[in-house]
């Protein structure tokens, strides 16, 4: 009998998740060709947070129990998010892009900023707003839950690779744990940047 589209999609997703095959699509975004099929394929075939192995926190503790370091997709657990990019918006200031691994973040929440280099919390900041970006459109949201990607406004100490977690009495034991971040190769090109004016100099210092 003929195979249905659902059976084909399930087979493609299965081999994609186990890494035995890779989906390849053709198109040209300049001419808006193949963009929609690409977005559909992302939703159909790529893994959700529940389909990938659990993420584990790094810690300075020796012999730490693995279950105490394992992150879950529980929206009500202690929040842990990883800052993977920091940019500067001329109207909103620093935008800290994060991937939410566990728990939830919401505007007005005070959070601890953990540096993987210092292996400890380096400060406390308050989230003013949370936004999601759709091209050049900025959309304010009320929360980030596990699997979400968004940008936090109001954080000035966060750098790429830092971990963000909650600030409460129950979470003090987690302030020396962080989410392992991507290790970047040394740059192949180095240059210096100078501001054209005093106003630009202040903006560059903020960035």
CSV table of C-alpha atoms in Angstrom, one decimal:
chain,number,residue,atom,x,y,z
A,1,UNK,CA,0.0,0.0,0.0
A,2,UNK,CA,1.1,3.6,-0.5
A,3,UNK,CA,2.9,5.3,2.4
A,4,UNK,CA,1.1,8.2,4.0
A,5,UNK,CA,2.7,11.6,4.6
A,6,UNK,CA,2.5,11.0,8.3
A,7,UNK,CA,4.4,7.8,8.1
A,8,UNK,CA,7.1,9.4,6.0
A,9,UNK,CA,7.3,12.4,8.3
A,10,UNK,CA,7.6,10.1,11.3
A,11,UNK,CA,10.4,8.1,9.6
A,12,UNK,CA,12.3,11.3,8.7
A,13,UNK,CA,12.0,12.6,12.2
A,14,UNK,CA,13.2,9.3,13.7
A,15,UNK,CA,16.4,9.1,11.7
A,16,UNK,CA,17.0,12.8,12.2
A,17,UNK,CA,16.8,12.5,16.0
A,18,UNK,CA,19.1,9.5,16.1
A,19,UNK,CA,21.6,11.2,13.9
A,20,UNK,CA,21.6,8.5,11.1
A,21,UNK,CA,20.4,11.0,8.5
A,22,UNK,CA,20.2,14.7,7.8
A,23,UNK,CA,17.4,16.6,6.1
A,24,UNK,CA,18.5,18.9,3.3
A,25,UNK,CA,16.3,21.5,1.7
A,26,UNK,CA,16.9,23.8,-1.2
A,27,UNK,CA,15.7,27.4,-1.6
A,28,UNK,CA,16.7,31.0,-1.8
A,29,UNK,CA,15.5,33.4,0.9
A,30,UNK,CA,16.3,36.4,-1.4
A,31,UNK,CA,13.5,35.3,-3.7
A,32,UNK,CA,11.4,33.9,-0.8
A,33,UNK,CA,11.7,30.4,-2.3
A,34,UNK,CA,11.7,27.4,0.1
A,35,UNK,CA,11.4,29.5,3.3
A,36,UNK,CA,8.1,28.1,4.4
A,37,UNK,CA,9.1,24.4,3.8
A,38,UNK,CA,12.2,25.1,5.8
A,39,UNK,CA,10.2,26.4,8.8
A,40,UNK,CA,7.8,23.5,8.5
A,41,UNK,CA,10.7,21.0,8.5
A,42,UNK,CA,12.1,22.6,11.6
A,43,UNK,CA,8.8,22.0,13.4
A,44,UNK,CA,8.4,18.5,12.0
A,45,UNK,CA,11.8,16.9,12.3
A,46,UNK,CA,14.0,18.7,14.8
A,47,UNK,CA,14.0,17.7,18.4
A,48,UNK,CA,12.1,19.4,21.2
A,49,UNK,CA,13.7,19.9,24.6
A,50,UNK,CA,12.1,16.6,25.7
A,51,UNK,CA,13.8,14.7,22.8
A,52,UNK,CA,17.4,15.5,23.7
A,53,UNK,CA,19.6,14.2,26.6
A,54,UNK,CA,19.3,16.1,29.8
A,55,UNK,CA,21.7,19.0,30.4
A,56,UNK,CA,23.9,18.9,33.5
A,57,UNK,CA,25.3,21.8,35.5
A,58,UNK,CA,29.0,22.2,36.0
A,59,UNK,CA,30.2,22.8,39.6
A,60,UNK,CA,33.4,23.2,41.7
A,61,UNK,CA,32.1,20.6,44.1
A,62,UNK,CA,33.8,17.2,44.1
A,63,UNK,CA,31.7,14.1,44.1
A,64,UNK,CA,28.5,16.1,43.6
A,65,UNK,CA,25.5,13.8,43.0
A,66,UNK,CA,24.5,13.7,39.3
A,67,UNK,CA,20.8,14.0,40.0
A,68,UNK,CA,21.4,17.3,41.8
A,69,UNK,CA,23.1,18.6,38.7
A,70,UNK,CA,20.6,17.4,36.1
A,71,UNK,CA,18.3,20.0,34.6
A,72,UNK,CA,14.7,19.2,33.8
A,73,UNK,CA,12.0,20.7,31.6
A,74,UNK,CA,9.9,21.6,34.7
A,75,UNK,CA,8.5,25.1,34.4
A,76,UNK,CA,8.1,25.3,38.2
A,77,UNK,CA,11.7,24.2,39.1
A,78,UNK,CA,14.5,26.6,39.9
A,79,UNK,CA,15.2,28.6,36.8
A,80,UNK,CA,18.4,28.2,34.9
A,81,UNK,CA,19.1,30.0,31.6
A,82,UNK,CA,22.2,30.4,29.5
A,83,UNK,CA,23.2,33.7,27.9
A,84,UNK,CA,24.5,32.9,24.4
A,85,UNK,CA,24.6,36.4,22.9
A,86,UNK,CA,24.7,40.0,24.1
A,87,UNK,CA,23.9,43.0,21.8
A,88,UNK,CA,23.2,46.6,22.4
A,89,UNK,CA,20.0,48.3,21.2
A,90,UNK,CA,20.1,52.1,20.9
A,91,UNK,CA,16.6,52.4,22.4
A,92,UNK,CA,16.5,49.6,25.0
A,93,UNK,CA,20.2,49.2,26.0
A,94,UNK,CA,21.8,45.7,26.4
A,95,UNK,CA,19.8,42.8,25.0
A,96,UNK,CA,20.8,39.5,26.7
A,97,UNK,CA,19.7,36.6,24.5
A,98,UNK,CA,19.1,33.4,26.6
A,99,UNK,CA,18.0,29.9,26.2
A,100,UNK,CA,15.8,28.8,29.0
A,101,UNK,CA,16.7,25.3,30.2
A,102,UNK,CA,14.7,24.9,33.4
A,103,UNK,CA,12.1,26.9,35.4
A,104,UNK,CA,10.6,30.2,34.2
A,105,UNK,CA,11.8,33.8,34.0
A,106,UNK,CA,9.4,36.8,34.2
A,107,UNK,CA,9.8,40.6,34.2
A,108,UNK,CA,10.5,42.1,37.6
A,109,UNK,CA,12.4,39.0,38.8
A,110,UNK,CA,15.7,39.5,40.6
A,111,UNK,CA,18.3,37.0,39.4
A,112,UNK,CA,21.8,35.9,40.2
A,113,UNK,CA,24.4,36.1,37.5
A,114,UNK,CA,27.0,33.3,37.6
A,115,UNK,CA,30.3,33.6,35.8
A,116,UNK,CA,31.8,30.3,34.6
A,117,UNK,CA,35.2,31.9,34.7
A,118,UNK,CA,34.9,32.9,38.3
A,119,UNK,CA,32.8,29.7,39.1
A,120,UNK,CA,30.5,31.7,41.3
A,121,UNK,CA,27.7,34.3,41.4
A,122,UNK,CA,29.2,37.8,40.6
A,123,UNK,CA,26.1,39.9,41.2
A,124,UNK,CA,22.4,40.4,41.4
A,125,UNK,CA,20.3,42.1,38.7
A,126,UNK,CA,16.6,42.7,38.0
A,127,UNK,CA,14.9,41.8,34.7
A,128,UNK,CA,13.0,44.8,33.4
A,129,UNK,CA,11.4,43.3,30.3
A,130,UNK,CA,11.5,40.0,28.3
A,131,UNK,CA,11.2,40.2,24.6
A,132,UNK,CA,11.2,37.9,21.6
A,133,UNK,CA,12.5,39.1,18.2
A,134,UNK,CA,10.9,38.4,14.9
A,135,UNK,CA,13.2,39.9,12.3
A,136,UNK,CA,13.2,43.6,13.3
A,137,UNK,CA,10.0,43.3,15.3
A,138,UNK,CA,10.4,43.3,19.1
A,139,UNK,CA,7.5,41.5,21.0
A,140,UNK,CA,7.2,41.8,24.8
A,141,UNK,CA,6.3,38.5,26.6
A,142,UNK,CA,5.4,37.8,30.2
A,143,UNK,CA,7.5,34.7,30.7
A,144,UNK,CA,10.2,32.3,29.3
A,145,UNK,CA,9.7,28.6,29.9
A,146,UNK,CA,12.0,25.6,29.2
A,147,UNK,CA,12.9,25.5,25.5
A,148,UNK,CA,12.2,29.2,24.9
A,149,UNK,CA,14.7,31.6,23.4
A,150,UNK,CA,14.3,35.3,24.3
A,151,UNK,CA,16.1,38.5,25.2
A,152,UNK,CA,16.3,40.0,28.7
A,153,UNK,CA,16.4,43.8,29.1
A,154,UNK,CA,17.9,45.4,32.2
A,155,UNK,CA,20.9,43.2,32.8
A,156,UNK,CA,24.3,44.9,32.6
A,157,UNK,CA,26.7,42.5,34.2
A,158,UNK,CA,25.9,39.5,31.9
A,159,UNK,CA,28.4,38.4,29.3
A,160,UNK,CA,28.2,35.6,26.7
A,161,UNK,CA,28.4,32.2,28.4
A,162,UNK,CA,27.1,33.4,31.8
A,163,UNK,CA,24.3,31.5,33.7
A,164,UNK,CA,21.2,33.2,35.1
A,165,UNK,CA,19.3,31.7,38.0
A,166,UNK,CA,16.9,32.8,40.6
A,167,UNK,CA,17.7,34.7,43.8
A,168,UNK,CA,16.0,33.2,46.8
A,169,UNK,CA,16.9,31.5,50.0
A,170,UNK,CA,16.2,28.0,48.6
A,171,UNK,CA,18.6,28.5,45.7
A,172,UNK,CA,21.8,29.5,47.6
A,173,UNK,CA,23.2,26.0,47.2
A,174,UNK,CA,23.1,26.5,43.4
A,175,UNK,CA,25.1,29.7,43.2
A,176,UNK,CA,28.3,27.9,42.5
A,177,UNK,CA,26.8,25.9,39.6
A,178,UNK,CA,26.6,27.0,36.0
A,179,UNK,CA,25.5,25.7,32.6
A,180,UNK,CA,28.5,24.6,30.5
A,181,UNK,CA,28.8,27.0,27.6
A,182,UNK,CA,30.3,26.8,24.1
A,183,UNK,CA,34.1,27.1,23.9
A,184,UNK,CA,35.1,29.6,21.2
A,185,UNK,CA,38.2,29.3,19.1
A,186,UNK,CA,40.8,32.1,19.3
A,187,UNK,CA,40.1,34.9,16.8
A,188,UNK,CA,42.0,34.9,13.6
A,189,UNK,CA,41.7,38.7,13.1
A,190,UNK,CA,42.0,41.4,15.7
A,191,UNK,CA,41.3,45.1,15.3
A,192,UNK,CA,40.5,48.2,17.4
A,193,UNK,CA,37.4,50.4,17.2
A,194,UNK,CA,37.3,54.1,18.1
A,195,UNK,CA,34.3,56.3,18.5
A,196,UNK,CA,33.7,59.3,16.3
A,197,UNK,CA,32.2,61.5,19.0
A,198,UNK,CA,31.7,61.7,22.8
A,199,UNK,CA,28.2,60.5,22.4
A,200,UNK,CA,29.3,57.5,20.5
A,201,UNK,CA,32.1,56.9,23.0
A,202,UNK,CA,29.5,56.6,25.8
A,203,UNK,CA,27.3,54.2,23.8
A,204,UNK,CA,30.4,52.1,22.9
A,205,UNK,CA,31.4,51.9,26.6
A,206,UNK,CA,27.8,50.6,27.4
A,207,UNK,CA,28.0,48.0,24.7
